[in-house]
Tab-separated table of C-alpha atoms and ligand atoms in Angstrom:
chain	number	residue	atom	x	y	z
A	1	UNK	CA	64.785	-105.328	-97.392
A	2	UNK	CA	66.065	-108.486	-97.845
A	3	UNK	CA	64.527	-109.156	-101.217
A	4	UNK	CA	66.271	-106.193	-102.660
A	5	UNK	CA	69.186	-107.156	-101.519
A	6	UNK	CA	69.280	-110.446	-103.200
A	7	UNK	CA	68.068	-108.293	-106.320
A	8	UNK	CA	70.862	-106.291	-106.009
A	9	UNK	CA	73.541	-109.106	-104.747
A	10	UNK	CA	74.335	-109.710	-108.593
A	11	UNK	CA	76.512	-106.376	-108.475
A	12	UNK	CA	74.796	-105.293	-111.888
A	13	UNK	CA	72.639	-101.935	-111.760
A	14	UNK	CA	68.736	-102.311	-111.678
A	15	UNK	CA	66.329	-99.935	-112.583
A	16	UNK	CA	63.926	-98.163	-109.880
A	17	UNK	CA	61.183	-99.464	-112.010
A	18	UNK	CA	62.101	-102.878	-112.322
A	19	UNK	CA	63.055	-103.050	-108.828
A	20	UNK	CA	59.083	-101.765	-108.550
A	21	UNK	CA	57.716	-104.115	-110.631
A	22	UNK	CA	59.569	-107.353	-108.394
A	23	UNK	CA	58.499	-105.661	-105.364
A	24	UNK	CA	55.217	-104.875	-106.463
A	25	UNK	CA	55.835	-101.004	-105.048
A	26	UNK	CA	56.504	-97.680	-106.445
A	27	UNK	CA	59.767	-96.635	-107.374
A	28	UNK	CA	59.430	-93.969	-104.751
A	29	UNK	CA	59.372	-96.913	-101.918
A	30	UNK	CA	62.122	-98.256	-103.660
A	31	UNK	CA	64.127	-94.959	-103.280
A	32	UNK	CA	62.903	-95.225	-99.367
A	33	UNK	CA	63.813	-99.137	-99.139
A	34	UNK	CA	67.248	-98.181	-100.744
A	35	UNK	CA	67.986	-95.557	-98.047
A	36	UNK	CA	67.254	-97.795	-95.369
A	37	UNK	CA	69.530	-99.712	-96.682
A	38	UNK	CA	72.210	-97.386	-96.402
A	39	UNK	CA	71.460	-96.245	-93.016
A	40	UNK	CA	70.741	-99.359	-90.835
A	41	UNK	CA	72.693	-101.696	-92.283
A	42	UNK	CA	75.679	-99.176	-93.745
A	43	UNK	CA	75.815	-100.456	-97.032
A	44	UNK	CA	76.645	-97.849	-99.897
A	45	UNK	CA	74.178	-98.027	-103.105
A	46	UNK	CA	75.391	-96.327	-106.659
A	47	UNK	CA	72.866	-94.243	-108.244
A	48	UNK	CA	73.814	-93.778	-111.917
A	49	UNK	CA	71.256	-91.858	-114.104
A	50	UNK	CA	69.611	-93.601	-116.939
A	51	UNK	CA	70.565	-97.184	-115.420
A	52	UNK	CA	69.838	-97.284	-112.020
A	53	UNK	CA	71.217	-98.495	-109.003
A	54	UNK	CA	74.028	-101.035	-107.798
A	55	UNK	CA	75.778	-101.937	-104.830
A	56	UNK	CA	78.978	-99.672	-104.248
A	57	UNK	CA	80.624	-103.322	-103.361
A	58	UNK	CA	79.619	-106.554	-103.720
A	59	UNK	CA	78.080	-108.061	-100.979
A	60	UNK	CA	79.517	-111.730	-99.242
A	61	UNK	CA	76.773	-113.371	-97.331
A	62	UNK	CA	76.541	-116.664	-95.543
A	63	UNK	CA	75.278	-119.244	-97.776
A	64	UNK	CA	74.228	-122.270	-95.281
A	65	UNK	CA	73.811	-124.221	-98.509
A	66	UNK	CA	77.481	-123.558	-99.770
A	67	UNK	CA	78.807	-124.500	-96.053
A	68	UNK	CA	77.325	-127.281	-95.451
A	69	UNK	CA	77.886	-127.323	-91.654
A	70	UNK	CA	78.370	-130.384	-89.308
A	71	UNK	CA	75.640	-129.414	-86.992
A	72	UNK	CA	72.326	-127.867	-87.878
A	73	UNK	CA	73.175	-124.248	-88.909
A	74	UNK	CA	70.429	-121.305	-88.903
A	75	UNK	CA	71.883	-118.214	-90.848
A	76	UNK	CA	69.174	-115.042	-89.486
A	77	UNK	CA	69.213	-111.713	-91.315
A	78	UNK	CA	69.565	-109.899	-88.321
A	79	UNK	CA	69.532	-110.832	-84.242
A	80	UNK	CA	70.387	-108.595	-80.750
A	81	UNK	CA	72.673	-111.456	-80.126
A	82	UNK	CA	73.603	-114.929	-81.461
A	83	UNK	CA	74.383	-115.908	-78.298
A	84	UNK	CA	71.204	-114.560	-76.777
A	85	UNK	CA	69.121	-115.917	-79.616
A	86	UNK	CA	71.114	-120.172	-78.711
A	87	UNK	CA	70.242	-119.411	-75.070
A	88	UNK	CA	66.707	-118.755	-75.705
A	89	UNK	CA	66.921	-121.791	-77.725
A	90	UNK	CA	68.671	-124.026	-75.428
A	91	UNK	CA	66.335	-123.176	-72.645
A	92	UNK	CA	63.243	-124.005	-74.945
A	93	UNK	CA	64.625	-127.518	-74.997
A	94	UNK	CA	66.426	-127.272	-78.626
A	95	UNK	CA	68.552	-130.381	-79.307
A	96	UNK	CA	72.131	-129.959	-79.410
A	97	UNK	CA	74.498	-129.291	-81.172
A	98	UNK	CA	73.282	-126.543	-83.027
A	99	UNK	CA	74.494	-123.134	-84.381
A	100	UNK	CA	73.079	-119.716	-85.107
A	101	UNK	CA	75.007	-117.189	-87.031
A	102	UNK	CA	73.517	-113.749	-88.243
A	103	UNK	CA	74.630	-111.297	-90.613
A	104	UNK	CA	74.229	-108.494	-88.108
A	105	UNK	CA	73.677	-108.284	-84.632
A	106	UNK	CA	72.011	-105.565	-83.419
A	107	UNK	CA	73.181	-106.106	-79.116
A	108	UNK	CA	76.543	-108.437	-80.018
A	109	UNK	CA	77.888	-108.946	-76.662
A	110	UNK	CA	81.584	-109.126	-75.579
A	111	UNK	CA	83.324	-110.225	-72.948
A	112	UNK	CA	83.052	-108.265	-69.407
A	113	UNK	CA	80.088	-106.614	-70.445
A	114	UNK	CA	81.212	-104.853	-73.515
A	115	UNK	CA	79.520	-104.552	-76.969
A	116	UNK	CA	80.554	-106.241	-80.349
A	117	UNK	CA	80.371	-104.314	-82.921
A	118	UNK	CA	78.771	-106.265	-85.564
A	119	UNK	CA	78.247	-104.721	-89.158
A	120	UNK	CA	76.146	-106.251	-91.969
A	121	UNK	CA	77.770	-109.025	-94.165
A	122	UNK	CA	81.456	-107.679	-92.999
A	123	UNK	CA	82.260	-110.248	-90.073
A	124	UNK	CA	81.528	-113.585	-88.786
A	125	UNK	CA	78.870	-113.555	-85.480
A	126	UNK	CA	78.374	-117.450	-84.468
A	127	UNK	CA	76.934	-119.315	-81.633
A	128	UNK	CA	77.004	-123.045	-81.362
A	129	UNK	CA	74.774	-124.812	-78.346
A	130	UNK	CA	76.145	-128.105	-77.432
A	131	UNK	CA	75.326	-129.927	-74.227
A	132	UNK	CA	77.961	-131.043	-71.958
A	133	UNK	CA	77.275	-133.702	-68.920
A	134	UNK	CA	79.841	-134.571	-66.174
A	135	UNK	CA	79.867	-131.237	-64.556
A	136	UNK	CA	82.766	-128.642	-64.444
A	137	UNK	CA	85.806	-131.136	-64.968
A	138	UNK	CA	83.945	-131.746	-68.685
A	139	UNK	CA	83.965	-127.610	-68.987
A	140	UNK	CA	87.897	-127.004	-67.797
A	141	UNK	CA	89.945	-125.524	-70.658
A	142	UNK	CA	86.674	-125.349	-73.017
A	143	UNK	CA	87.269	-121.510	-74.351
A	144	UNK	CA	90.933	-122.469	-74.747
A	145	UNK	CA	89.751	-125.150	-76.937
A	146	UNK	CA	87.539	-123.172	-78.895
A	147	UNK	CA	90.171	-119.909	-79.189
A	148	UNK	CA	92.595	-123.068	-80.713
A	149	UNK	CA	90.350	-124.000	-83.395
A	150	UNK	CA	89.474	-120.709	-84.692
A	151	UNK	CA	93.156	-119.557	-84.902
A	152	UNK	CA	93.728	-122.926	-86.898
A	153	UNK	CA	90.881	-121.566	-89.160
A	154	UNK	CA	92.143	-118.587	-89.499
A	155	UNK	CA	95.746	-119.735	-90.439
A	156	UNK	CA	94.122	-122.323	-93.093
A	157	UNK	CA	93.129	-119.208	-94.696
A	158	UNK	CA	97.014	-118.451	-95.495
A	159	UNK	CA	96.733	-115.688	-92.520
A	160	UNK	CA	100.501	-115.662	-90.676
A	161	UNK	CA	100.932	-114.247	-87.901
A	162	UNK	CA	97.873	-115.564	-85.644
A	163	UNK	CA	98.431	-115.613	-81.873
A	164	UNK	CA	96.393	-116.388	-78.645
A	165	UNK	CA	96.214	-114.353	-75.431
A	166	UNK	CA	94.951	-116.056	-72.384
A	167	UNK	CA	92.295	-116.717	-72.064
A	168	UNK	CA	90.855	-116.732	-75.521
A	169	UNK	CA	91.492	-113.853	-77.618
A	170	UNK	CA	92.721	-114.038	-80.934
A	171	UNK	CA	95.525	-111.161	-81.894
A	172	UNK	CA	96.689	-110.247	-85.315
A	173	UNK	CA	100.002	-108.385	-85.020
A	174	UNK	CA	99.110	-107.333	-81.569
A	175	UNK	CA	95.633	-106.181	-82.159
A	176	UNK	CA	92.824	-107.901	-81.605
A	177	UNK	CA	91.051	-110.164	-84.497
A	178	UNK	CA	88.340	-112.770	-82.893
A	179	UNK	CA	87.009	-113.087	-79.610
A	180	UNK	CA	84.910	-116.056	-77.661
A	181	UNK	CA	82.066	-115.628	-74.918
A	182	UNK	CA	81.010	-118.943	-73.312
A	183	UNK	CA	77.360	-118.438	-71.897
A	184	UNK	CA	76.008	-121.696	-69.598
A	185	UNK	CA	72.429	-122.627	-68.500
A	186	UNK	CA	71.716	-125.903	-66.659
A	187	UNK	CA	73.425	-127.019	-64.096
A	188	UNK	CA	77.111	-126.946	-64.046
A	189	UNK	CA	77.416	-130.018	-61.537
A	190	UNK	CA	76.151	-132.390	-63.829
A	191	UNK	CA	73.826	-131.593	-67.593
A	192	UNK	CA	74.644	-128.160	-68.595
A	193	UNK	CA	73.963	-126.125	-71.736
A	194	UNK	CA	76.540	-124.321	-73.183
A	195	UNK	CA	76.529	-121.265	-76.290
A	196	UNK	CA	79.622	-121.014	-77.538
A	197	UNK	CA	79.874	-117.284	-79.265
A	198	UNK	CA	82.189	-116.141	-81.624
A	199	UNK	CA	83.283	-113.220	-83.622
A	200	UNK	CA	85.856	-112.542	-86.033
A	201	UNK	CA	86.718	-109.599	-88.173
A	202	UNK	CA	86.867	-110.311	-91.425
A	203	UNK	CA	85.949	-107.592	-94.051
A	204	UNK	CA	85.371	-104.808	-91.679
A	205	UNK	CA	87.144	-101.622	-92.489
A	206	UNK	CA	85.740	-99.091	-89.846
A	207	UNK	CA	84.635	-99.222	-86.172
A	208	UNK	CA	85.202	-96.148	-84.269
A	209	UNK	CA	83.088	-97.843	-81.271
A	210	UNK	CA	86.174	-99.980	-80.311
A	211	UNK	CA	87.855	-99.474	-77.578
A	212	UNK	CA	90.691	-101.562	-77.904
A	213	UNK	CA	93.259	-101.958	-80.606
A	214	UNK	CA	91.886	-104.295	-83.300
A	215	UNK	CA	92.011	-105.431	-87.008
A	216	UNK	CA	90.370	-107.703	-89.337
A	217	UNK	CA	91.252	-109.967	-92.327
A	218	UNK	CA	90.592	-107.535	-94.755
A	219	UNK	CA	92.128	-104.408	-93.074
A	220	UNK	CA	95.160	-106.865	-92.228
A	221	UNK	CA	95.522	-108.303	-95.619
A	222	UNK	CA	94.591	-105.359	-98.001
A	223	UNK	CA	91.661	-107.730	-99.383
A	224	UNK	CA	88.482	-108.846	-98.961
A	225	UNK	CA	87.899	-112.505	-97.309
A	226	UNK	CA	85.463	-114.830	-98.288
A	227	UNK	CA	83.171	-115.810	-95.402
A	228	UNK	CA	81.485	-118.674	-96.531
A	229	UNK	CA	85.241	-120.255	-96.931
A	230	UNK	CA	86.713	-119.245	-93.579
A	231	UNK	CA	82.776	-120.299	-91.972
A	232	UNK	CA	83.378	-124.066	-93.483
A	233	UNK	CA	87.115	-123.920	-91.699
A	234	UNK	CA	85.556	-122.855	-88.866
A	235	UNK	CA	83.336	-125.380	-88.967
A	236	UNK	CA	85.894	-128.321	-89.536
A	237	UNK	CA	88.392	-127.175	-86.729
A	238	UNK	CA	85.523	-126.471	-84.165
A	239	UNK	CA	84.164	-130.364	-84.915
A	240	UNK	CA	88.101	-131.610	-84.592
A	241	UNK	CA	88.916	-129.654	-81.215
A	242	UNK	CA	85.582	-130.101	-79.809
A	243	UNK	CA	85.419	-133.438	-80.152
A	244	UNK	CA	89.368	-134.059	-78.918
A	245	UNK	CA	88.433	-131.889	-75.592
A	246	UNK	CA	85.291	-134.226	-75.096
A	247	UNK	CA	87.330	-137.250	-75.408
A	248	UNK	CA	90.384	-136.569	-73.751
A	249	UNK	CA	90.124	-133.717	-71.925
A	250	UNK	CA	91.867	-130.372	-71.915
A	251	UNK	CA	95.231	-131.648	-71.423
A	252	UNK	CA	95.144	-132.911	-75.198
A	253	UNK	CA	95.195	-129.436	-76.368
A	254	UNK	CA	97.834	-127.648	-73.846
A	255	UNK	CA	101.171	-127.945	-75.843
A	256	UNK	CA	99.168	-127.099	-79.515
A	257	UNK	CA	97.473	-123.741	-77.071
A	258	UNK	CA	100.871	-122.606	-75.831
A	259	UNK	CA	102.801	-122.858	-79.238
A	260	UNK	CA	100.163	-119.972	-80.186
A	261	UNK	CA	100.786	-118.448	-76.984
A	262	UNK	CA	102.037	-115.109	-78.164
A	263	UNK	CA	103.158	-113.939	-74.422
A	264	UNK	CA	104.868	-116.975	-73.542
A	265	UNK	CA	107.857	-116.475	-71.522
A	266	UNK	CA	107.151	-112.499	-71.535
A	267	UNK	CA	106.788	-110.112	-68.373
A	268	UNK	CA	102.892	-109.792	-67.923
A	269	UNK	CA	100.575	-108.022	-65.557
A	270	UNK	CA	97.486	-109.697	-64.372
A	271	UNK	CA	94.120	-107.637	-63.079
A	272	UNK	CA	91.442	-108.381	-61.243
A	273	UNK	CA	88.666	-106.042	-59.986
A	274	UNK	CA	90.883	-105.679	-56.693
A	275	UNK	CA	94.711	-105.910	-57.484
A	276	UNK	CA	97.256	-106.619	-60.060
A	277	UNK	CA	99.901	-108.939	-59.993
A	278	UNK	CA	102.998	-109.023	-62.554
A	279	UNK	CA	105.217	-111.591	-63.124
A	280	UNK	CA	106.208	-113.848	-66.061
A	281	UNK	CA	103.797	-115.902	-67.986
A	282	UNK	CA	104.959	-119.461	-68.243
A	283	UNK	CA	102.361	-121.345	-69.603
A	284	UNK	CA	99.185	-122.703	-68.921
A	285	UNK	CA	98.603	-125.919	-66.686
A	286	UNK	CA	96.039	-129.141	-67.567
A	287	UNK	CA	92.934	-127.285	-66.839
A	288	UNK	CA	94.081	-123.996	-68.266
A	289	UNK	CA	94.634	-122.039	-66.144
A	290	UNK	CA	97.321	-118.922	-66.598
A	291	UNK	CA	100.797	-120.154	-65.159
A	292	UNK	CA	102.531	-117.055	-63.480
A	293	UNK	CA	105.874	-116.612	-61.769
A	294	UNK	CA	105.638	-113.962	-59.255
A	295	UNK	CA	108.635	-113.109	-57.085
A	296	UNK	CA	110.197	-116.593	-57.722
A	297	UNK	CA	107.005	-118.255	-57.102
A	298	UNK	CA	104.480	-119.941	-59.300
A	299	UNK	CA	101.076	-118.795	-59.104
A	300	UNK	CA	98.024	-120.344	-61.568
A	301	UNK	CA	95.010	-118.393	-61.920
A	302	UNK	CA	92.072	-119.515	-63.516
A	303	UNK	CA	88.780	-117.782	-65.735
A	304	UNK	CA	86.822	-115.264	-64.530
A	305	UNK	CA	87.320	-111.521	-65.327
A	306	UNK	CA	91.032	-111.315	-65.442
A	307	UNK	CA	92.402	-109.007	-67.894
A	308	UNK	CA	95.840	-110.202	-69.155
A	309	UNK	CA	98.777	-107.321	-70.333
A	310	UNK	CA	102.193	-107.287	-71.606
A	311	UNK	CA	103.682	-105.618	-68.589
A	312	UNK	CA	105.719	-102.089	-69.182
A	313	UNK	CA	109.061	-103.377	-68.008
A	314	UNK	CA	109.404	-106.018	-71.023
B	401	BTN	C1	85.111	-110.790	-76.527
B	401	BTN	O1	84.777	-109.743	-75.980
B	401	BTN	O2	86.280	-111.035	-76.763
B	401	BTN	C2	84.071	-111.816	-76.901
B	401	BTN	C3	83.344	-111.433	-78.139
B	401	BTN	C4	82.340	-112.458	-78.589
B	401	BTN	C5	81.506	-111.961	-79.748
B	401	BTN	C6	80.646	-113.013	-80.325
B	401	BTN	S1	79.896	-112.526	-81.842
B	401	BTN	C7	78.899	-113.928	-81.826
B	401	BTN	C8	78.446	-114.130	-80.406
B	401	BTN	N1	77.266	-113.344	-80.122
B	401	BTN	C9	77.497	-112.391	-79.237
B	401	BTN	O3	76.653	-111.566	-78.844
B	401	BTN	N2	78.768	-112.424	-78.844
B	401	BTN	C10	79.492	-113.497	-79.474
């Protein structure tokens, strides 16, 4: 499958013989092969008599030789998970830092236990394993960090409007755009492993498997977004933050995290599995964690599964 689609990446129409003759198959496996690719991976084909067959729209995949990463960057076809697939590798012993990112993933995984959706060539899935030693004060504020760099990414794309919810999601015009799992293996007291996951819509148009309000580049925008560009921003801002948080610590990042901070100031309620508590959001403290005042009284609460809303009484 993925020869024929680097046949038909050029956007011009081939013929089912030709197509045959590269392949070294019939023209009737080529009709198969060309259905396949329509209904696993959702991309539409054109079928024009007398000249064959083209893709509906062109098609914007990774090219690890065009982004020229600052760690060791794998780019897979298809995976159940990027951040499965750096686990597997970190526990195997791989050397960090390293990063994974796939085209599709077939079991994309989301934050409290949800599924990413994750289309062919539309988004960006990305996992980078880095090792971090000095135990959990060397982890504080890490997501933070991360959700920071890829809304700078995103805004060196020319995108306005880019805001952070705490903990790290990344909202376009209220609905969400990007989102970050941290996954750790090792031991958190002292030489952990940890894959840092990430997913941002870019060109996807559809999802009716959402459950949430979201958006993407393209669907925000009105136009496609090329991948490869926003991948080598990603890149650059992830290397910058990263290497700020290693060196001095969360508290580097705090002011630059709340000036994105698009509930700042606002009326929020706060769940847990057990309760909910509402009060207004005023920041985050050094090791970011959410700064609430509740009934005159400031209350920090930090990680975990909390689920952050703009309360109704705003
Ligand atoms: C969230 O629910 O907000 C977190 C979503 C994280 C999705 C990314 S896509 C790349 C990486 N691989 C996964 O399976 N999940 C993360």
């Amino acid at each position: 499958m993925q020869t024929l689609l680097k046949l038909l990446g050029d956007g011009r129409f081939h013929s089912g013989e030709e197509l045959g003759l590269v392949l070294g198959i019939s023209r009737s496996a080529i009709w198969k092969r060309l259905q396949s690719l329509e209904s696993e991976l959702g991309i539409s084909i054109q079928s024009v008599r007398g000249k064959g067959y083209r893709l509906a729209e062109p098609l914007n995949l990774i090219d690890p030789q065009v982004v020229a990463a600052p760690w060791p960057l794998d780019v897979l076809f298809a995976v159940d998970s990027t951040n499965a697939e750096v686990m597997r590798r970190l526990e195997a012993g791989a050397s960090t830092p390293f990063a994974v990112l796939a085209e599709r993933q077939t079991a994309g995984r989301g934050r409290r236990g949800r599924p990413w959706v994750s289309p062919f060539g539309a988004n960006l899935y990305c996992t980078l394993g880095i090792s971090v030693r000095g135990g959990a004060k060397e982890l504080e504020g890490l997501s933070l960090v991360v959700g920071l760099a890829v809304a700078r990414a995103i805004q060196s794309m020319g995108v306005d409007g880019v805001g952070l919810k705490w903990p790290n999601d990344i909202l376009l015009g209220g609905r969400k755009l990007a989102g970050i799992l941290l996954e750790l293996t090792g031991d958190p007291a002292d030489l952990c492993w940890v894959a840092i996951g990430i997913g941002i819509n870019v060109n996807m148009r559809t999802a009716d498997s959402i459950d949430q309000p979201w958006t993407s580049l393209c669907q925000a925008s009105g136009s496609m977004v090329d991948r490869n560009r926003l991948l080598i921003e990603l890149n650059k801002e992830l290397d910058w933050h990263l290497s700020r948080h290693r060196e001095e610590g969360f508290s580097a990042s705090r002011e630059e995290w709340e000036s994105l901070h698009i509930w700042q100031g606002r009326q929020v309620s706060l769940s847990t599995a057990a309760n909910t508590v509402v009060g207004r959001a005023l920041g985050i403290d050094e090791q970011g964690a959410l700064r609430l005042e509740v009934d005159g009284v400031e209350r920090r609460y930090s990680g975990g599964e909390l689920s952050l809303r703009l309360s109704d009484d705003t």
